[in-house]
mmCIF file with all atom_site columns, C-alpha atoms in Angstrom:
data_model
loop_
_atom_site.group_PDB
_atom_site.id
_atom_site.type_symbol
_atom_site.label_atom_id
_atom_site.label_alt_id
_atom_site.label_comp_id
_atom_site.label_asym_id
_atom_site.label_entity_id
_atom_site.label_seq_id
_atom_site.pdbx_PDB_ins_code
_atom_site.Cartn_x
_atom_site.Cartn_y
_atom_site.Cartn_z
_atom_site.occupancy
_atom_site.B_iso_or_equiv
_atom_site.pdbx_formal_charge
_atom_site.auth_seq_id
_atom_site.auth_comp_id
_atom_site.auth_asym_id
_atom_site.auth_atom_id
_atom_site.pdbx_PDB_model_num
ATOM 1   C CA . MET A 1 1   ? -14.703 36.519  -18.212 1.00 0.00 ? 14  MET A CA 1
ATOM 2   C CA . LYS A 1 2   ? -17.272 33.884  -19.183 1.00 0.00 ? 15  LYS A CA 1
ATOM 3   C CA . LYS A 1 3   ? -14.561 31.232  -19.780 1.00 0.00 ? 16  LYS A CA 1
ATOM 4   C CA . GLU A 1 4   ? -12.940 31.909  -16.397 1.00 0.00 ? 17  GLU A CA 1
ATOM 5   C CA . PHE A 1 5   ? -16.323 31.585  -14.681 1.00 0.00 ? 18  PHE A CA 1
ATOM 6   C CA . LYS A 1 6   ? -16.888 28.264  -16.453 1.00 0.00 ? 19  LYS A CA 1
ATOM 7   C CA . ASN A 1 7   ? -13.468 26.985  -15.343 1.00 0.00 ? 20  ASN A CA 1
ATOM 8   C CA . VAL A 1 8   ? -14.060 28.099  -11.769 1.00 0.00 ? 21  VAL A CA 1
ATOM 9   C CA . SER A 1 9   ? -17.464 26.422  -11.749 1.00 0.00 ? 22  SER A CA 1
ATOM 10  C CA . TRP A 1 10  ? -15.922 23.097  -12.857 1.00 0.00 ? 23  TRP A CA 1
ATOM 11  C CA . VAL A 1 11  ? -13.241 23.361  -10.175 1.00 0.00 ? 24  VAL A CA 1
ATOM 12  C CA . LEU A 1 12  ? -15.953 24.100  -7.609  1.00 0.00 ? 25  LEU A CA 1
ATOM 13  C CA . PHE A 1 13  ? -18.037 21.177  -8.874  1.00 0.00 ? 26  PHE A CA 1
ATOM 14  C CA . ASP A 1 14  ? -14.960 18.944  -8.627  1.00 0.00 ? 27  ASP A CA 1
ATOM 15  C CA . GLN A 1 15  ? -14.346 19.965  -5.014  1.00 0.00 ? 28  GLN A CA 1
ATOM 16  C CA . ILE A 1 16  ? -18.024 19.497  -4.143  1.00 0.00 ? 29  ILE A CA 1
ATOM 17  C CA . ALA A 1 17  ? -17.971 15.996  -5.660  1.00 0.00 ? 30  ALA A CA 1
ATOM 18  C CA . VAL A 1 18  ? -14.929 15.094  -3.555  1.00 0.00 ? 31  VAL A CA 1
ATOM 19  C CA . ILE A 1 19  ? -16.540 16.490  -0.389  1.00 0.00 ? 32  ILE A CA 1
ATOM 20  C CA . VAL A 1 20  ? -19.830 14.691  -1.083  1.00 0.00 ? 33  VAL A CA 1
ATOM 21  C CA . SER A 1 21  ? -18.056 11.376  -1.653  1.00 0.00 ? 34  SER A CA 1
ATOM 22  C CA . LEU A 1 22  ? -16.086 11.822  1.575   1.00 0.00 ? 35  LEU A CA 1
ATOM 23  C CA . GLY A 1 23  ? -19.356 12.567  3.378   1.00 0.00 ? 36  GLY A CA 1
ATOM 24  C CA . ILE A 1 24  ? -20.895 9.428   1.901   1.00 0.00 ? 37  ILE A CA 1
ATOM 25  C CA . ASN A 1 25  ? -17.824 7.500   3.023   1.00 0.00 ? 38  ASN A CA 1
ATOM 26  C CA . ILE A 1 26  ? -18.234 8.757   6.563   1.00 0.00 ? 39  ILE A CA 1
ATOM 27  C CA . LEU A 1 27  ? -21.986 8.242   6.788   1.00 0.00 ? 40  LEU A CA 1
ATOM 28  C CA . ILE A 1 28  ? -22.525 4.994   4.921   1.00 0.00 ? 41  ILE A CA 1
ATOM 29  C CA . LEU A 1 29  ? -19.283 3.053   4.631   1.00 0.00 ? 42  LEU A CA 1
ATOM 30  C CA . THR A 1 30  ? -18.413 3.397   8.308   1.00 0.00 ? 43  THR A CA 1
ATOM 31  C CA . LYS A 1 31  ? -21.681 1.617   9.074   1.00 0.00 ? 44  LYS A CA 1
ATOM 32  C CA . LEU A 1 32  ? -20.857 -1.217  6.647   1.00 0.00 ? 45  LEU A CA 1
ATOM 33  C CA . PHE A 1 33  ? -17.332 -2.046  7.786   1.00 0.00 ? 46  PHE A CA 1
ATOM 34  C CA . SER A 1 34  ? -16.014 -3.081  11.173  1.00 0.00 ? 47  SER A CA 1
ATOM 35  C CA . PRO A 1 35  ? -13.134 -1.258  12.871  1.00 0.00 ? 48  PRO A CA 1
ATOM 36  C CA . LEU A 1 36  ? -10.892 -4.215  11.972  1.00 0.00 ? 49  LEU A CA 1
ATOM 37  C CA . ASP A 1 37  ? -11.815 -3.827  8.279   1.00 0.00 ? 50  ASP A CA 1
ATOM 38  C CA . PHE A 1 38  ? -10.891 -0.152  8.363   1.00 0.00 ? 51  PHE A CA 1
ATOM 39  C CA . GLY A 1 39  ? -7.728  -0.971  10.307  1.00 0.00 ? 52  GLY A CA 1
ATOM 40  C CA . VAL A 1 40  ? -6.539  -3.451  7.695   1.00 0.00 ? 53  VAL A CA 1
ATOM 41  C CA . TYR A 1 41  ? -7.306  -0.987  4.905   1.00 0.00 ? 54  TYR A CA 1
ATOM 42  C CA . ALA A 1 42  ? -5.668  1.895   6.802   1.00 0.00 ? 55  ALA A CA 1
ATOM 43  C CA . ILE A 1 43  ? -2.433  -0.045  7.347   1.00 0.00 ? 56  ILE A CA 1
ATOM 44  C CA . GLY A 1 44  ? -2.307  -0.894  3.653   1.00 0.00 ? 57  GLY A CA 1
ATOM 45  C CA . MET A 1 45  ? -2.983  2.707   2.653   1.00 0.00 ? 58  MET A CA 1
ATOM 46  C CA . ILE A 1 46  ? -0.316  4.016   5.041   1.00 0.00 ? 59  ILE A CA 1
ATOM 47  C CA . ILE A 1 47  ? 2.297   1.745   3.486   1.00 0.00 ? 60  ILE A CA 1
ATOM 48  C CA . ILE A 1 48  ? 1.119   2.544   -0.051  1.00 0.00 ? 61  ILE A CA 1
ATOM 49  C CA . GLY A 1 49  ? 0.844   6.251   0.744   1.00 0.00 ? 62  GLY A CA 1
ATOM 50  C CA . ILE A 1 50  ? 4.439   6.485   1.916   1.00 0.00 ? 63  ILE A CA 1
ATOM 51  C CA . VAL A 1 51  ? 5.664   4.700   -1.199  1.00 0.00 ? 64  VAL A CA 1
ATOM 52  C CA . GLN A 1 52  ? 3.471   6.861   -3.471  1.00 0.00 ? 65  GLN A CA 1
ATOM 53  C CA . GLN A 1 53  ? 5.022   9.989   -1.956  1.00 0.00 ? 66  GLN A CA 1
ATOM 54  C CA . VAL A 1 54  ? 8.395   8.677   -3.084  1.00 0.00 ? 67  VAL A CA 1
ATOM 55  C CA . PHE A 1 55  ? 6.860   8.054   -6.511  1.00 0.00 ? 68  PHE A CA 1
ATOM 56  C CA . ALA A 1 56  ? 5.504   11.628  -6.557  1.00 0.00 ? 69  ALA A CA 1
ATOM 57  C CA . LEU A 1 57  ? 9.105   12.718  -6.871  1.00 0.00 ? 70  LEU A CA 1
ATOM 58  C CA . GLY A 1 58  ? 8.950   11.334  -10.426 1.00 0.00 ? 71  GLY A CA 1
ATOM 59  C CA . PHE A 1 59  ? 9.649   13.184  -13.608 1.00 0.00 ? 72  PHE A CA 1
ATOM 60  C CA . SER A 1 60  ? 6.133   13.943  -14.915 1.00 0.00 ? 73  SER A CA 1
ATOM 61  C CA . ALA A 1 61  ? 5.368   16.770  -12.480 1.00 0.00 ? 74  ALA A CA 1
ATOM 62  C CA . ALA A 1 62  ? 8.554   18.515  -13.597 1.00 0.00 ? 75  ALA A CA 1
ATOM 63  C CA . LEU A 1 63  ? 7.268   18.609  -17.184 1.00 0.00 ? 76  LEU A CA 1
ATOM 64  C CA . ILE A 1 64  ? 5.136   21.629  -16.326 1.00 0.00 ? 77  ILE A CA 1
ATOM 65  C CA . GLN A 1 65  ? 8.334   23.621  -15.775 1.00 0.00 ? 78  GLN A CA 1
ATOM 66  C CA . PHE A 1 66  ? 10.023  22.899  -19.121 1.00 0.00 ? 79  PHE A CA 1
ATOM 67  C CA . GLU A 1 67  ? 9.507   25.198  -22.093 1.00 0.00 ? 80  GLU A CA 1
ATOM 68  C CA . ASN A 1 68  ? 9.891   22.386  -24.633 1.00 0.00 ? 81  ASN A CA 1
ATOM 69  C CA . HIS A 1 69  ? 8.138   19.811  -22.480 1.00 0.00 ? 82  HIS A CA 1
ATOM 70  C CA . ASN A 1 70  ? 6.737   17.880  -25.468 1.00 0.00 ? 83  ASN A CA 1
ATOM 71  C CA . LYS A 1 71  ? 10.138  16.308  -26.115 1.00 0.00 ? 84  LYS A CA 1
ATOM 72  C CA . TYR A 1 72  ? 10.238  14.728  -22.663 1.00 0.00 ? 85  TYR A CA 1
ATOM 73  C CA . TYR A 1 73  ? 6.934   12.851  -22.461 1.00 0.00 ? 86  TYR A CA 1
ATOM 74  C CA . GLY A 1 74  ? 8.423   9.505   -23.498 1.00 0.00 ? 87  GLY A CA 1
ATOM 75  C CA . THR A 1 75  ? 11.313  9.913   -21.071 1.00 0.00 ? 88  THR A CA 1
ATOM 76  C CA . ALA A 1 76  ? 8.979   10.897  -18.242 1.00 0.00 ? 89  ALA A CA 1
ATOM 77  C CA . TRP A 1 77  ? 6.696   7.912   -18.883 1.00 0.00 ? 90  TRP A CA 1
ATOM 78  C CA . SER A 1 78  ? 9.649   5.496   -19.001 1.00 0.00 ? 91  SER A CA 1
ATOM 79  C CA . PHE A 1 79  ? 11.196  6.993   -15.868 1.00 0.00 ? 92  PHE A CA 1
ATOM 80  C CA . ASN A 1 80  ? 7.895   6.799   -13.971 1.00 0.00 ? 93  ASN A CA 1
ATOM 81  C CA . LEU A 1 81  ? 7.357   3.209   -15.068 1.00 0.00 ? 94  LEU A CA 1
ATOM 82  C CA . ALA A 1 82  ? 10.872  2.203   -13.975 1.00 0.00 ? 95  ALA A CA 1
ATOM 83  C CA . ILE A 1 83  ? 10.372  3.803   -10.554 1.00 0.00 ? 96  ILE A CA 1
ATOM 84  C CA . ALA A 1 84  ? 6.899   2.254   -10.154 1.00 0.00 ? 97  ALA A CA 1
ATOM 85  C CA . LEU A 1 85  ? 8.103   -1.215  -11.120 1.00 0.00 ? 98  LEU A CA 1
ATOM 86  C CA . THR A 1 86  ? 11.061  -0.999  -8.748  1.00 0.00 ? 99  THR A CA 1
ATOM 87  C CA . LEU A 1 87  ? 8.936   0.269   -5.856  1.00 0.00 ? 100 LEU A CA 1
ATOM 88  C CA . THR A 1 88  ? 6.243   -2.350  -6.455  1.00 0.00 ? 101 THR A CA 1
ATOM 89  C CA . VAL A 1 89  ? 8.730   -5.230  -6.484  1.00 0.00 ? 102 VAL A CA 1
ATOM 90  C CA . LEU A 1 90  ? 10.494  -3.912  -3.373  1.00 0.00 ? 103 LEU A CA 1
ATOM 91  C CA . LEU A 1 91  ? 7.211   -3.406  -1.568  1.00 0.00 ? 104 LEU A CA 1
ATOM 92  C CA . VAL A 1 92  ? 5.908   -6.873  -2.419  1.00 0.00 ? 105 VAL A CA 1
ATOM 93  C CA . LEU A 1 93  ? 9.166   -8.381  -1.147  1.00 0.00 ? 106 LEU A CA 1
ATOM 94  C CA . PHE A 1 94  ? 9.394   -6.308  2.043   1.00 0.00 ? 107 PHE A CA 1
ATOM 95  C CA . ILE A 1 95  ? 5.748   -6.058  3.151   1.00 0.00 ? 108 ILE A CA 1
ATOM 96  C CA . PRO A 1 96  ? 6.050   -9.103  5.457   1.00 0.00 ? 109 PRO A CA 1
ATOM 97  C CA . THR A 1 97  ? 9.154   -7.567  7.056   1.00 0.00 ? 110 THR A CA 1
ATOM 98  C CA . ILE A 1 98  ? 7.502   -4.157  7.445   1.00 0.00 ? 111 ILE A CA 1
ATOM 99  C CA . LEU A 1 99  ? 4.458   -5.765  9.028   1.00 0.00 ? 112 LEU A CA 1
ATOM 100 C CA . ASN A 1 100 ? 6.618   -7.901  11.308  1.00 0.00 ? 113 ASN A CA 1
ATOM 101 C CA . ILE A 1 101 ? 8.455   -4.819  12.577  1.00 0.00 ? 114 ILE A CA 1
ATOM 102 C CA . PHE A 1 102 ? 5.606   -2.280  12.849  1.00 0.00 ? 115 PHE A CA 1
ATOM 103 C CA . PHE A 1 103 ? 2.264   -4.125  12.663  1.00 0.00 ? 116 PHE A CA 1
ATOM 104 C CA . LYS A 1 104 ? 2.717   -7.699  13.935  1.00 0.00 ? 117 LYS A CA 1
ATOM 105 C CA . SER A 1 105 ? -0.986  -8.226  14.540  1.00 0.00 ? 118 SER A CA 1
ATOM 106 C CA . PHE A 1 106 ? -1.639  -7.589  10.814  1.00 0.00 ? 119 PHE A CA 1
ATOM 107 C CA . LEU A 1 107 ? 0.919   -10.097 9.523   1.00 0.00 ? 120 LEU A CA 1
ATOM 108 C CA . ASP A 1 108 ? -1.866  -12.465 8.442   1.00 0.00 ? 121 ASP A CA 1
ATOM 109 C CA . TYR A 1 109 ? -2.997  -9.862  5.898   1.00 0.00 ? 122 TYR A CA 1
ATOM 110 C CA . SER A 1 110 ? 0.361   -9.701  4.050   1.00 0.00 ? 123 SER A CA 1
ATOM 111 C CA . TYR A 1 111 ? -1.097  -11.124 0.854   1.00 0.00 ? 124 TYR A CA 1
ATOM 112 C CA . TYR A 1 112 ? -3.764  -8.412  0.621   1.00 0.00 ? 125 TYR A CA 1
ATOM 113 C CA . PHE A 1 113 ? -1.205  -5.673  1.262   1.00 0.00 ? 126 PHE A CA 1
ATOM 114 C CA . GLN A 1 114 ? 0.953   -7.137  -1.497  1.00 0.00 ? 127 GLN A CA 1
ATOM 115 C CA . VAL A 1 115 ? -2.041  -7.165  -3.853  1.00 0.00 ? 128 VAL A CA 1
ATOM 116 C CA . LEU A 1 116 ? -2.796  -3.561  -2.897  1.00 0.00 ? 129 LEU A CA 1
ATOM 117 C CA . SER A 1 117 ? 0.790   -2.580  -3.670  1.00 0.00 ? 130 SER A CA 1
ATOM 118 C CA . SER A 1 118 ? 0.182   -3.370  -7.350  1.00 0.00 ? 131 SER A CA 1
ATOM 119 C CA . CYS A 1 119 ? -1.673  -0.046  -7.569  1.00 0.00 ? 132 CYS A CA 1
ATOM 120 C CA . ILE A 1 120 ? 1.750   1.651   -7.573  1.00 0.00 ? 133 ILE A CA 1
ATOM 121 C CA . LEU A 1 121 ? 2.618   -0.118  -10.816 1.00 0.00 ? 134 LEU A CA 1
ATOM 122 C CA . ILE A 1 122 ? -0.832  0.686   -12.235 1.00 0.00 ? 135 ILE A CA 1
ATOM 123 C CA . ASN A 1 123 ? -0.308  4.367   -11.409 1.00 0.00 ? 136 ASN A CA 1
ATOM 124 C CA . GLY A 1 124 ? 3.150   4.227   -12.980 1.00 0.00 ? 137 GLY A CA 1
ATOM 125 C CA . LEU A 1 125 ? 1.591   3.131   -16.263 1.00 0.00 ? 138 LEU A CA 1
ATOM 126 C CA . GLY A 1 126 ? -0.563  6.285   -16.325 1.00 0.00 ? 139 GLY A CA 1
ATOM 127 C CA . ASN A 1 127 ? -0.423  8.748   -19.181 1.00 0.00 ? 140 ASN A CA 1
ATOM 128 C CA . VAL A 1 128 ? 1.914   11.642  -18.382 1.00 0.00 ? 141 VAL A CA 1
ATOM 129 C CA . GLY A 1 129 ? -0.018  13.635  -20.998 1.00 0.00 ? 142 GLY A CA 1
ATOM 130 C CA . VAL A 1 130 ? -2.517  14.398  -18.234 1.00 0.00 ? 143 VAL A CA 1
ATOM 131 C CA . ILE A 1 131 ? -0.091  17.200  -17.341 1.00 0.00 ? 144 ILE A CA 1
ATOM 132 C CA . GLU A 1 132 ? -1.397  19.008  -20.432 1.00 0.00 ? 145 GLU A CA 1
ATOM 133 C CA . LEU A 1 133 ? -4.849  19.158  -18.845 1.00 0.00 ? 146 LEU A CA 1
ATOM 134 C CA . PHE A 1 134 ? -3.363  21.063  -15.930 1.00 0.00 ? 147 PHE A CA 1
ATOM 135 C CA . ARG A 1 135 ? -1.264  23.278  -18.203 1.00 0.00 ? 148 ARG A CA 1
ATOM 136 C CA . SER A 1 136 ? -4.328  24.216  -20.261 1.00 0.00 ? 149 SER A CA 1
ATOM 137 C CA . ARG A 1 137 ? -6.611  24.336  -17.196 1.00 0.00 ? 150 ARG A CA 1
ATOM 138 C CA . ASP A 1 138 ? -9.048  21.895  -18.797 1.00 0.00 ? 151 ASP A CA 1
ATOM 139 C CA . THR A 1 139 ? -11.211 21.657  -15.710 1.00 0.00 ? 152 THR A CA 1
ATOM 140 C CA . LYS A 1 140 ? -13.907 19.453  -17.262 1.00 0.00 ? 153 LYS A CA 1
ATOM 141 C CA . ARG A 1 141 ? -11.453 16.662  -17.999 1.00 0.00 ? 154 ARG A CA 1
ATOM 142 C CA . ILE A 1 142 ? -9.655  17.123  -14.685 1.00 0.00 ? 155 ILE A CA 1
ATOM 143 C CA . PHE A 1 143 ? -13.049 16.624  -13.013 1.00 0.00 ? 156 PHE A CA 1
ATOM 144 C CA . LEU A 1 144 ? -13.346 13.226  -14.714 1.00 0.00 ? 157 LEU A CA 1
ATOM 145 C CA . ILE A 1 145 ? -10.056 12.117  -13.199 1.00 0.00 ? 158 ILE A CA 1
ATOM 146 C CA . ARG A 1 146 ? -10.681 13.545  -9.727  1.00 0.00 ? 159 ARG A CA 1
ATOM 147 C CA . GLY A 1 147 ? -14.251 14.277  -8.674  1.00 0.00 ? 160 GLY A CA 1
ATOM 148 C CA . PHE A 1 148 ? -16.038 11.700  -10.798 1.00 0.00 ? 161 PHE A CA 1
ATOM 149 C CA . LEU A 1 149 ? -13.686 8.926   -9.689  1.00 0.00 ? 162 LEU A CA 1
ATOM 150 C CA . GLU A 1 150 ? -14.281 9.784   -6.033  1.00 0.00 ? 163 GLU A CA 1
ATOM 151 C CA . LEU A 1 151 ? -18.012 9.311   -6.502  1.00 0.00 ? 164 LEU A CA 1
ATOM 152 C CA . LEU A 1 152 ? -17.464 6.152   -8.533  1.00 0.00 ? 165 LEU A CA 1
ATOM 153 C CA . LYS A 1 153 ? -15.198 4.769   -5.798  1.00 0.00 ? 166 LYS A CA 1
ATOM 154 C CA . VAL A 1 154 ? -18.056 4.828   -3.289  1.00 0.00 ? 167 VAL A CA 1
ATOM 155 C CA . ALA A 1 155 ? -20.320 2.876   -5.669  1.00 0.00 ? 168 ALA A CA 1
ATOM 156 C CA . ILE A 1 156 ? -17.605 0.308   -6.420  1.00 0.00 ? 169 ILE A CA 1
ATOM 157 C CA . ILE A 1 157 ? -16.828 -0.188  -2.718  1.00 0.00 ? 170 ILE A CA 1
ATOM 158 C CA . TYR A 1 158 ? -20.500 -0.792  -2.023  1.00 0.00 ? 171 TYR A CA 1
ATOM 159 C CA . TRP A 1 159 ? -20.713 -3.268  -4.924  1.00 0.00 ? 172 TRP A CA 1
ATOM 160 C CA . PHE A 1 160 ? -17.669 -5.195  -3.649  1.00 0.00 ? 173 PHE A CA 1
ATOM 161 C CA . PHE A 1 161 ? -19.142 -5.117  -0.146  1.00 0.00 ? 174 PHE A CA 1
ATOM 162 C CA . THR A 1 162 ? -22.166 -7.027  -1.424  1.00 0.00 ? 175 THR A CA 1
ATOM 163 C CA . ILE A 1 163 ? -19.741 -9.719  -2.633  1.00 0.00 ? 176 ILE A CA 1
ATOM 164 C CA . PHE A 1 164 ? -17.123 -9.897  0.151   1.00 0.00 ? 177 PHE A CA 1
ATOM 165 C CA . GLY A 1 165 ? -18.609 -8.034  3.112   1.00 0.00 ? 178 GLY A CA 1
ATOM 166 C CA . ASP A 1 166 ? -15.231 -7.113  4.621   1.00 0.00 ? 179 ASP A CA 1
ATOM 167 C CA . TYR A 1 167 ? -11.910 -5.248  4.127   1.00 0.00 ? 180 TYR A CA 1
ATOM 168 C CA . ARG A 1 168 ? -11.333 -6.955  0.769   1.00 0.00 ? 181 ARG A CA 1
ATOM 169 C CA . SER A 1 169 ? -14.086 -4.739  -0.629  1.00 0.00 ? 182 SER A CA 1
ATOM 170 C CA . LEU A 1 170 ? -11.996 -1.653  0.129   1.00 0.00 ? 183 LEU A CA 1
ATOM 171 C CA . ILE A 1 171 ? -8.810  -3.163  -1.299  1.00 0.00 ? 184 ILE A CA 1
ATOM 172 C CA . TYR A 1 172 ? -10.341 -4.445  -4.538  1.00 0.00 ? 185 TYR A CA 1
ATOM 173 C CA . ALA A 1 173 ? -12.312 -1.236  -5.060  1.00 0.00 ? 186 ALA A CA 1
ATOM 174 C CA . PHE A 1 174 ? -9.100  0.770   -4.728  1.00 0.00 ? 187 PHE A CA 1
ATOM 175 C CA . LEU A 1 175 ? -7.449  -1.420  -7.368  1.00 0.00 ? 188 LEU A CA 1
ATOM 176 C CA . VAL A 1 176 ? -10.428 -1.117  -9.737  1.00 0.00 ? 189 VAL A CA 1
ATOM 177 C CA . ILE A 1 177 ? -10.418 2.674   -9.367  1.00 0.00 ? 190 ILE A CA 1
ATOM 178 C CA . SER A 1 178 ? -6.674  2.689   -10.131 1.00 0.00 ? 191 SER A CA 1
ATOM 179 C CA . VAL A 1 179 ? -7.327  0.755   -13.359 1.00 0.00 ? 192 VAL A CA 1
ATOM 180 C CA . VAL A 1 180 ? -10.233 3.053   -14.310 1.00 0.00 ? 193 VAL A CA 1
ATOM 181 C CA . LYS A 1 181 ? -8.024  6.095   -13.660 1.00 0.00 ? 194 LYS A CA 1
ATOM 182 C CA . LEU A 1 182 ? -5.295  4.527   -15.820 1.00 0.00 ? 195 LEU A CA 1
ATOM 183 C CA . CYS A 1 183 ? -7.730  3.980   -18.696 1.00 0.00 ? 196 CYS A CA 1
ATOM 184 C CA . LEU A 1 184 ? -9.186  7.480   -18.347 1.00 0.00 ? 197 LEU A CA 1
ATOM 185 C CA . SER A 1 185 ? -5.707  8.997   -18.462 1.00 0.00 ? 198 SER A CA 1
ATOM 186 C CA . TYR A 1 186 ? -5.249  7.602   -21.969 1.00 0.00 ? 199 TYR A CA 1
ATOM 187 C CA . ILE A 1 187 ? -8.782  8.339   -23.133 1.00 0.00 ? 200 ILE A CA 1
ATOM 188 C CA . ILE A 1 188 ? -9.059  11.987  -22.124 1.00 0.00 ? 201 ILE A CA 1
ATOM 189 C CA . ALA A 1 189 ? -5.488  13.323  -22.174 1.00 0.00 ? 202 ALA A CA 1
ATOM 190 C CA . PRO A 1 190 ? -4.432  15.163  -25.334 1.00 0.00 ? 203 PRO A CA 1
ATOM 191 C CA . ILE A 1 191 ? -0.984  13.511  -25.488 1.00 0.00 ? 204 ILE A CA 1
ATOM 192 C CA . LYS A 1 192 ? -0.912  9.704   -25.763 1.00 0.00 ? 205 LYS A CA 1
#
């Protein structure tokens, strides 16, 4: 009973950290950035979000279902990397076309959307061994990947804002958080 309470408390703490960071985003970051800055970032995140949903169809989530899942970690990592590399290259090539068709007024920001698309490749390099954290319900380590990173994201955005003062702060902070998440996936996951 004590272990279950501990796990539930970490899950609750994780959710609270996410909610607090979203509240900070609403209260502070909306005062820092102009509507245009948020518009540029939103367009980039919409494009990236759609592509990441395709990537979510990857092999690593299916590992939870297999009885002898340990044999498939290398295959899952390779498969995810191949998908991520393909999607990143396609996105970098087609972002100007996508913007020209759907978001003509944002065509001048193509370069930044292409830079932002590299986060798909960064996510594809992630350690599929993180699945073991979910299988074992290791809520403390899951918190490091989810809740802690949400709070860290706010601090990194603010730091980049002091340097750039515009939408680039949001884009570069998102990339830095992707790299930190990548590194954490190899540091804290039981399978390397």
